[in-house]
């Protein structure tokens, strides 16, 4: 048996947990977990951002591998502490996690590595922000320099709104707007070698037709039938491999999941942002199509042994995930609403993202509450199965987009 300790409590972690226990030799523990993970593993009420507590728990359960889901524990140095304790860990060091912890740091790495990305300025005062906005013009792109749980970016034609976001954040990165469709590519890395997963596209705006404010993601799908031939190879050559080389040069090799948010512009591929963990909700769709046992791949990455792995195996067809959010999201969501779920099947199932169990009742406890995954022979069938499953979810306080899975 392989004992895996998974850190986190959201939809990403439930999707990771499902993929991990697809290997019958895996025994799963999660901290703190969620009601979905409770059905496939043992939960522990431990703060995933507390390095000492995580190490103590990993030792207590006899973990062979610790998988860090969210970004906050990574920036807090949890992966460093686990590795120092002699336990395999999938997740970058705190120094390498600055690729997500600071947008300015990521831009500096990309400049040094020759990675194509948007022109940008780092601004720390309202005056600097105003000058940058005027230099780039609308639509304005303003990014919080620090962690913002996927919601620190404002893209708007309204200069006053852009300046207000910059002033609220303090230190920001203001950059040129990138035209063209966006997509996500995840790469599992061991510091030297990187293995790409399937590209996916998510839906950031809260409303149908990409209306309303940005969110952490209202749904996603993969694969991308419109993606140009050779796209993955191009991204690996121009983005992932040079970034790994630059991180090694700096003495902070990147081992973990490198998430490249990309725009296919009229001038070619450009990096929109880096994240240092599996992206949510794209992970829910991507891992639904992975046939290779995930635990072995993540442990090989933790040990620097990716180069010796055979190519990943993928299921044919497509996967779509639709997010059911609580009313009020991405502002203040309504919490505590009752949820009743249909039975999962091998074609459609529910991922728990922001749920809790109170007095035996399943209730909403976050903004993005559920992810409904559908599999199919093509996108249309996968989309139909996801929405059919969602139609049987009883969550009066919830809402969702109706256009997830339609390429945009």
C-alpha positions as a Python dict, from the first residue, in 0.01 Angstrom:
ca = {
    (1, 'X'): (0, 0, 0),
    (2, 'X'): (98, 361, -62),
    (3, 'X'): (-24, 604, 202),
    (4, 'X'): (-94, 952, 63),
    (5, 'X'): (-168, 1263, 270),
    (6, 'X'): (-356, 1522, 63),
    (7, 'X'): (-370, 1881, 189),
    (8, 'X'): (-667, 2106, 116),
    (9, 'X'): (-1044, 2119, 125),
    (10, 'X'): (-1178, 2226, -215),
    (11, 'X'): (-1289, 2090, -549),
    (12, 'X'): (-930, 2053, -667),
    (13, 'X'): (-856, 1830, -370),
    (14, 'X'): (-1166, 1614, -416),
    (15, 'X'): (-1072, 1567, -783),
    (16, 'X'): (-714, 1482, -684),
    (17, 'X'): (-841, 1240, -421),
    (18, 'X'): (-1066, 1063, -670),
    (19, 'X'): (-773, 1024, -910),
    (20, 'X'): (-541, 900, -635),
    (21, 'X'): (-776, 630, -502),
    (22, 'X'): (-847, 507, -854),
    (23, 'X'): (-529, 310, -777),
    (24, 'X'): (-648, 42, -530),
    (25, 'X'): (-305, 35, -366),
    (26, 'X'): (-349, 392, -237),
    (27, 'X'): (-469, 463, 116),
    (28, 'X'): (-584, 826, 133),
    (29, 'X'): (-574, 1073, 422),
    (30, 'X'): (-679, 1437, 382),
    (31, 'X'): (-637, 1750, 593),
    (32, 'X'): (-879, 1908, 646),
    (33, 'X'): (-1068, 1755, 352),
    (34, 'X'): (-1438, 1794, 276),
    (35, 'X'): (-1751, 1574, 270),
    (36, 'X'): (-1659, 1436, -72),
    (37, 'X'): (-1315, 1329, 45),
    (38, 'X'): (-1469, 1180, 358),
    (39, 'X'): (-1621, 912, 137),
    (40, 'X'): (-1286, 798, -4),
    (41, 'X'): (-1034, 869, 272),
    (42, 'X'): (-973, 956, 636),
    (43, 'X'): (-1004, 1324, 731),
    (44, 'X'): (-790, 1507, 987),
    (45, 'X'): (-866, 1848, 1141),
    (46, 'X'): (-519, 1990, 1077),
    (47, 'X'): (-433, 2333, 934),
    (48, 'X'): (-269, 2259, 594),
    (49, 'X'): (-65, 2581, 618),
    (50, 'X'): (101, 2486, 948),
    (51, 'X'): (430, 2314, 854),
    (52, 'X'): (492, 2154, 1194),
    (53, 'X'): (135, 2023, 1221),
    (54, 'X'): (148, 1877, 868),
    (55, 'X'): (479, 1701, 936),
    (56, 'X'): (343, 1559, 1262),
    (57, 'X'): (32, 1430, 1084),
    (58, 'X'): (233, 1282, 798),
    (59, 'X'): (445, 1091, 1049),
    (60, 'X'): (142, 979, 1248),
    (61, 'X'): (-36, 828, 946),
    (62, 'X'): (286, 690, 797),
    (63, 'X'): (257, 894, 478),
    (64, 'X'): (471, 781, 185),
    (65, 'X'): (375, 1091, -12),
    (66, 'X'): (230, 1430, 80),
    (67, 'X'): (39, 1612, -197),
    (68, 'X'): (-14, 1984, -140),
    (69, 'X'): (-331, 2108, -309),
    (70, 'X'): (-369, 2485, -245),
    (71, 'X'): (-118, 2763, -296),
    (72, 'X'): (-116, 2909, 58),
    (73, 'X'): (57, 2609, 224),
    (74, 'X'): (319, 2611, -51),
    (75, 'X'): (403, 2978, 0),
    (76, 'X'): (410, 2907, 376),
    (77, 'X'): (685, 2648, 324),
    (78, 'X'): (492, 2331, 403),
    (79, 'X'): (662, 2138, 121),
    (80, 'X'): (1004, 2240, 254),
    (81, 'X'): (918, 2111, 602),
    (82, 'X'): (783, 1781, 471),
    (83, 'X'): (1093, 1719, 259),
    (84, 'X'): (1322, 1812, 549),
    (85, 'X'): (1141, 1543, 751),
    (86, 'X'): (1246, 1288, 489),
    (87, 'X'): (898, 1237, 340),
    (88, 'X'): (829, 1259, -34),
    (89, 'X'): (627, 1570, -118),
    (90, 'X'): (457, 1686, -435),
    (91, 'X'): (467, 2065, -432),
    (92, 'X'): (731, 2335, -479),
    (93, 'X'): (946, 2492, -212),
    (94, 'X'): (843, 2829, -69),
    (95, 'X'): (1111, 2995, -280),
    (96, 'X'): (988, 2830, -600),
    (97, 'X'): (624, 2898, -507),
    (98, 'X'): (697, 3269, -549),
    (99, 'X'): (610, 3207, -915),
    (100, 'X'): (252, 3235, -789),
    (101, 'X'): (312, 3422, -466),
    (102, 'X'): (434, 3729, -653),
    (103, 'X'): (328, 3834, -1003),
    (104, 'X'): (632, 4065, -1014),
    (105, 'X'): (867, 3775, -937),
    (106, 'X'): (705, 3564, -1210),
    (107, 'X'): (751, 3844, -1462),
    (108, 'X'): (1118, 3873, -1364),
    (109, 'X'): (1169, 3497, -1413),
    (110, 'X'): (996, 3508, -1751),
    (111, 'X'): (1208, 3802, -1867),
    (112, 'X'): (1527, 3622, -1765),
    (113, 'X'): (1415, 3296, -1928),
    (114, 'X'): (1297, 3457, -2251),
    (115, 'X'): (941, 3331, -2199),
    (116, 'X'): (685, 3518, -2412),
    (117, 'X'): (446, 3718, -2194),
    (118, 'X'): (266, 4051, -2182),
    (119, 'X'): (465, 4368, -2136),
    (120, 'X'): (412, 4487, -1779),
    (121, 'X'): (500, 4740, -1509),
    (122, 'X'): (520, 4680, -1135),
    (123, 'X'): (344, 4962, -951),
    (124, 'X'): (349, 5040, -578),
    (125, 'X'): (182, 5384, -570),
    (126, 'X'): (-135, 5533, -721),
    (127, 'X'): (81, 5762, -932),
    (128, 'X'): (278, 5473, -1079),
    (129, 'X'): (-46, 5285, -1143),
    (130, 'X'): (-205, 5582, -1318),
    (131, 'X'): (99, 5625, -1543),
    (132, 'X'): (99, 5255, -1634),
    (133, 'X'): (-273, 5256, -1714),
    (134, 'X'): (-222, 5552, -1944),
    (135, 'X'): (76, 5387, -2110),
    (136, 'X'): (-109, 5063, -2194),
    (137, 'X'): (-458, 5200, -2249),
    (138, 'X'): (-786, 5007, -2232),
    (139, 'X'): (-886, 4742, -2173),
    (140, 'X'): (-689, 4775, -1851),
    (141, 'X'): (-531, 4469, -1685),
    (142, 'X'): (-449, 4510, -1315),
    (143, 'X'): (-318, 4217, -1109),
    (144, 'X'): (-267, 4199, -735),
    (145, 'X'): (101, 4114, -685),
    (146, 'X'): (26, 3866, -406),
    (147, 'X'): (-200, 3565, -356),
    (148, 'X'): (-566, 3640, -422),
    (149, 'X'): (-724, 3294, -460),
    (150, 'X'): (-770, 3343, -833),
    (151, 'X'): (-969, 3666, -789),
    (152, 'X'): (-702, 3935, -780),
    (153, 'X'): (-724, 4031, -1146),
    (154, 'X'): (-940, 4308, -1292),
    (155, 'X'): (-978, 4345, -1669),
    (156, 'X'): (-1193, 4647, -1748),
    (157, 'X'): (-1238, 4934, -1996),
    (158, 'X'): (-1313, 5161, -1696),
    (159, 'X'): (-997, 5349, -1596),
    (160, 'X'): (-1143, 5457, -1262),
    (161, 'X'): (-1229, 5097, -1171),
    (162, 'X'): (-881, 4982, -1273),
    (163, 'X'): (-717, 5253, -1062),
    (164, 'X'): (-941, 5174, -765),
    (165, 'X'): (-839, 4807, -780),
    (166, 'X'): (-472, 4907, -792),
    (167, 'X'): (-512, 5134, -489),
    (168, 'X'): (-700, 4863, -297),
    (169, 'X'): (-428, 4605, -363),
    (170, 'X'): (-123, 4822, -300),
    (171, 'X'): (149, 4656, -507),
    (172, 'X'): (19, 4551, -848),
    (173, 'X'): (134, 4443, -1190),
    (174, 'X'): (-28, 4640, -1474),
    (175, 'X'): (18, 4494, -1817),
    (176, 'X'): (-87, 4510, -2179),
    (177, 'X'): (-408, 4333, -2270),
    (178, 'X'): (-358, 4005, -2454),
    (179, 'X'): (-609, 3927, -2728),
    (180, 'X'): (-709, 3578, -2837),
    (181, 'X'): (-851, 3270, -2664),
    (182, 'X'): (-708, 3163, -2330),
    (183, 'X'): (-626, 2813, -2211),
    (184, 'X'): (-452, 2634, -1926),
    (185, 'X'): (-170, 2383, -1951),
    (186, 'X'): (-52, 2193, -1643),
    (187, 'X'): (294, 2038, -1629),
    (188, 'X'): (408, 1794, -1362),
    (189, 'X'): (771, 1883, -1286),
    (190, 'X'): (1057, 1731, -1087),
    (191, 'X'): (1299, 2023, -1112),
    (192, 'X'): (1452, 1907, -1441),
    (193, 'X'): (1191, 1710, -1636),
    (194, 'X'): (834, 1820, -1708),
    (195, 'X'): (537, 1610, -1823),
    (196, 'X'): (240, 1799, -1973),
    (197, 'X'): (-124, 1716, -1904),
    (198, 'X'): (-409, 1784, -2147),
    (199, 'X'): (-476, 2152, -2222),
    (200, 'X'): (-805, 2281, -2084),
    (201, 'X'): (-1010, 2598, -2106),
    (202, 'X'): (-1196, 2751, -1813),
    (203, 'X'): (-1469, 3014, -1790),
    (204, 'X'): (-1366, 3296, -1558),
    (205, 'X'): (-1660, 3538, -1573),
    (206, 'X'): (-1957, 3474, -1348),
    (207, 'X'): (-2230, 3497, -1613),
    (208, 'X'): (-2329, 3344, -1945),
    (209, 'X'): (-2149, 3488, -2244),
    (210, 'X'): (-1856, 3588, -2023),
    (211, 'X'): (-2055, 3863, -1853),
    (212, 'X'): (-1989, 4003, -1507),
    (213, 'X'): (-1686, 3998, -1277),
    (214, 'X'): (-1402, 3749, -1275),
    (215, 'X'): (-1431, 3444, -1050),
    (216, 'X'): (-1209, 3153, -957),
    (217, 'X'): (-1369, 2970, -1252),
    (218, 'X'): (-1729, 2872, -1332),
    (219, 'X'): (-1648, 2563, -1537),
    (220, 'X'): (-1399, 2405, -1775),
    (221, 'X'): (-1354, 2145, -2046),
    (222, 'X'): (-1090, 1941, -2221),
    (223, 'X'): (-949, 1853, -2465),
    (224, 'X'): (-956, 2160, -2691),
    (225, 'X'): (-1071, 2071, -3043),
    (226, 'X'): (-974, 2415, -3169),
    (227, 'X'): (-615, 2410, -3038),
    (228, 'X'): (-353, 2426, -3315),
    (229, 'X'): (-140, 2121, -3388),
    (230, 'X'): (183, 2119, -3191),
    (231, 'X'): (53, 2358, -2925),
    (232, 'X'): (163, 2147, -2626),
    (233, 'X'): (511, 2094, -2771),
    (234, 'X'): (540, 2468, -2840),
    (235, 'X'): (442, 2558, -2484),
    (236, 'X'): (682, 2306, -2337),
    (237, 'X'): (968, 2438, -2553),
    (238, 'X'): (896, 2810, -2516),
    (239, 'X'): (749, 2831, -2167),
    (240, 'X'): (782, 2533, -1932),
    (241, 'X'): (1134, 2410, -2004),
    (242, 'X'): (1294, 2760, -2005),
    (243, 'X'): (1119, 2843, -1678),
    (244, 'X'): (1249, 2525, -1513),
    (245, 'X'): (1599, 2605, -1639),
    (246, 'X'): (1584, 2959, -1499),
    (247, 'X'): (1457, 2837, -1163),
    (248, 'X'): (1747, 2589, -1146),
    (249, 'X'): (1989, 2867, -1237),
    (250, 'X'): (1859, 3070, -944),
    (251, 'X'): (1912, 2779, -706),
    (252, 'X'): (1540, 2726, -651),
    (253, 'X'): (1449, 2429, -874),
    (254, 'X'): (1076, 2389, -936),
    (255, 'X'): (933, 2051, -836),
    (256, 'X'): (555, 2024, -838),
    (257, 'X'): (274, 2138, -1065),
    (258, 'X'): (347, 2435, -1290),
    (259, 'X'): (26, 2581, -1428),
    (260, 'X'): (65, 2809, -1730),
    (261, 'X'): (-231, 3031, -1809),
    (262, 'X'): (-187, 3113, -2177),
    (263, 'X'): (-331, 3341, -2446),
    (264, 'X'): (-313, 3249, -2813),
    (265, 'X'): (-258, 3598, -2950),
    (266, 'X'): (-210, 3719, -3304),
    (267, 'X'): (163, 3730, -3223),
    (268, 'X'): (175, 3375, -3085),
    (269, 'X'): (151, 3211, -2744),
    (270, 'X'): (186, 3444, -2445),
    (271, 'X'): (186, 3357, -2074),
    (272, 'X'): (-95, 3529, -1885),
    (273, 'X'): (13, 3395, -1546),
    (274, 'X'): (183, 3112, -1362),
    (275, 'X'): (32, 2916, -1076),
    (276, 'X'): (217, 2654, -873),
    (277, 'X'): (-65, 2406, -808),
    (278, 'X'): (-340, 2230, -994),
    (279, 'X'): (-594, 2483, -1121),
    (280, 'X'): (-956, 2460, -1017),
    (281, 'X'): (-1193, 2380, -1190),
    (282, 'X'): (-977, 2264, -1485),
    (283, 'X'): (-829, 1985, -1271),
    (284, 'X'): (-1171, 1828, -1236),
    (285, 'X'): (-1199, 1788, -1614),
    (286, 'X'): (-836, 1701, -1688),
    (287, 'X'): (-801, 1429, -1425),
    (288, 'X'): (-1133, 1275, -1535),
    (289, 'X'): (-956, 1171, -1857),
    (290, 'X'): (-628, 1049, -1703),
    (291, 'X'): (-583, 671, -1715),
    (292, 'X'): (-229, 650, -1575),
    (293, 'X'): (-239, 606, -1193),
    (294, 'X'): (-180, 954, -1053),
    (295, 'X'): (-5, 858, -729),
    (296, 'X'): (287, 697, -911),
    (297, 'X'): (336, 1002, -1132),
    (298, 'X'): (330, 1246, -840),
    (299, 'X'): (569, 1033, -636),
    (300, 'X'): (808, 1009, -932),
    (301, 'X'): (801, 1389, -955),
    (302, 'X'): (870, 1420, -583),
    (303, 'X'): (1171, 1191, -621),
    (304, 'X'): (1314, 1348, -939),
    (305, 'X'): (1233, 1038, -1143),
    (306, 'X'): (993, 1166, -1410),
    (307, 'X'): (1238, 1098, -1693),
    (308, 'X'): (1201, 725, -1631),
    (309, 'X'): (821, 717, -1659),
    (310, 'X'): (639, 592, -1971),
    (311, 'X'): (412, 843, -2148),
    (312, 'X'): (86, 923, -1974),
    (313, 'X'): (-225, 736, -2093),
    (314, 'X'): (-550, 924, -2156),
    (315, 'X'): (-909, 814, -2209),
    (316, 'X'): (-1066, 894, -2544),
    (317, 'X'): (-1342, 1153, -2550),
    (318, 'X'): (-1402, 1473, -2356),
    (319, 'X'): (-1478, 1599, -2007),
    (320, 'X'): (-1680, 1902, -1898),
    (321, 'X'): (-1719, 2041, -1545),
    (322, 'X'): (-1990, 2290, -1453),
    (323, 'X'): (-1955, 2482, -1127),
    (324, 'X'): (-2260, 2531, -907),
    (325, 'X'): (-2198, 2841, -699),
    (326, 'X'): (-2381, 2993, -403),
    (327, 'X'): (-2599, 3296, -462),
    (328, 'X'): (-2394, 3611, -409),
    (329, 'X'): (-2068, 3470, -548),
    (330, 'X'): (-1812, 3610, -636),
    (331, 'X'): (-1917, 3864, -373),
    (332, 'X'): (-2037, 3743, -35),
    (333, 'X'): (-2195, 3400, -93),
    (334, 'X'): (-2503, 3276, 87),
    (335, 'X'): (-2391, 2996, 317),
    (336, 'X'): (-2569, 2714, 494),
    (337, 'X'): (-2812, 2621, 219),
    (338, 'X'): (-2920, 2256, 207),
    (339, 'X'): (-2792, 2037, -77),
    (340, 'X'): (-2925, 1705, -204),
    (341, 'X'): (-2718, 1518, -463),
    (342, 'X'): (-2801, 1250, -721),
    (343, 'X'): (-2601, 927, -722),
    (344, 'X'): (-2270, 941, -909),
    (345, 'X'): (-2219, 729, -1220),
    (346, 'X'): (-1914, 649, -1430),
    (347, 'X'): (-2034, 909, -1682),
    (348, 'X'): (-2121, 1197, -1447),
    (349, 'X'): (-2044, 1278, -1086),
    (350, 'X'): (-2028, 1553, -826),
    (351, 'X'): (-1709, 1708, -694),
    (352, 'X'): (-1736, 1880, -354),
    (353, 'X'): (-1578, 2226, -357),
    (354, 'X'): (-1743, 2430, -83),
    (355, 'X'): (-1958, 2193, 123),
    (356, 'X'): (-1984, 2090, 486),
    (357, 'X'): (-2186, 1842, 689),
    (358, 'X'): (-2385, 1993, 978),
    (359, 'X'): (-2615, 1775, 1189),
    (360, 'X'): (-2612, 1514, 915),
    (361, 'X'): (-2712, 1765, 646),
    (362, 'X'): (-2497, 1857, 346),
    (363, 'X'): (-2481, 2237, 324),
    (364, 'X'): (-2299, 2507, 128),
    (365, 'X'): (-1991, 2649, 299),
    (366, 'X'): (-1820, 2844, 20),
    (367, 'X'): (-1865, 3041, -299),
    (368, 'X'): (-1805, 2765, -550),
    (369, 'X'): (-1997, 2482, -391),
    (370, 'X'): (-2002, 2190, -638),
    (371, 'X'): (-1838, 2080, -961),
    (372, 'X'): (-2048, 1859, -1186),
    (373, 'X'): (-1832, 1649, -1420),
    (374, 'X'): (-1961, 1482, -1735),
    (375, 'X'): (-1772, 1245, -1965),
    (376, 'X'): (-1860, 1177, -2328),
    (377, 'X'): (-1733, 1069, -2665),
    (378, 'X'): (-1713, 1437, -2758),
    (379, 'X'): (-1768, 1776, -2596),
    (380, 'X'): (-2137, 1789, -2682),
    (381, 'X'): (-2208, 1455, -2515),
    (382, 'X'): (-1991, 1535, -2212),
    (383, 'X'): (-2163, 1871, -2174),
    (384, 'X'): (-2507, 1710, -2199),
    (385, 'X'): (-2422, 1457, -1929),
    (386, 'X'): (-2285, 1724, -1695),
    (387, 'X'): (-2595, 1941, -1726),
    (388, 'X'): (-2827, 1640, -1701),
    (389, 'X'): (-2658, 1540, -1374),
    (390, 'X'): (-2676, 1900, -1253),
    (391, 'X'): (-3049, 1911, -1324),
    (392, 'X'): (-3097, 1652, -1050),
    (393, 'X'): (-2900, 1849, -789),
    (394, 'X'): (-3132, 2007, -532),
    (395, 'X'): (-2962, 2327, -414),
    (396, 'X'): (-3210, 2619, -404),
    (397, 'X'): (-2941, 2874, -316),
    (398, 'X'): (-2721, 2777, -611),
    (399, 'X'): (-2667, 2907, -962),
    (400, 'X'): (-2452, 2815, -1263),
    (401, 'X'): (-2365, 2922, -1612),
    (402, 'X'): (-2553, 2749, -1893),
    (403, 'X'): (-2283, 2781, -2159),
    (404, 'X'): (-1994, 2581, -2009),
    (405, 'X'): (-1828, 2352, -2262),
    (406, 'X'): (-1902, 2573, -2560),
    (407, 'X'): (-1560, 2688, -2684),
    (408, 'X'): (-1504, 3062, -2652),
}
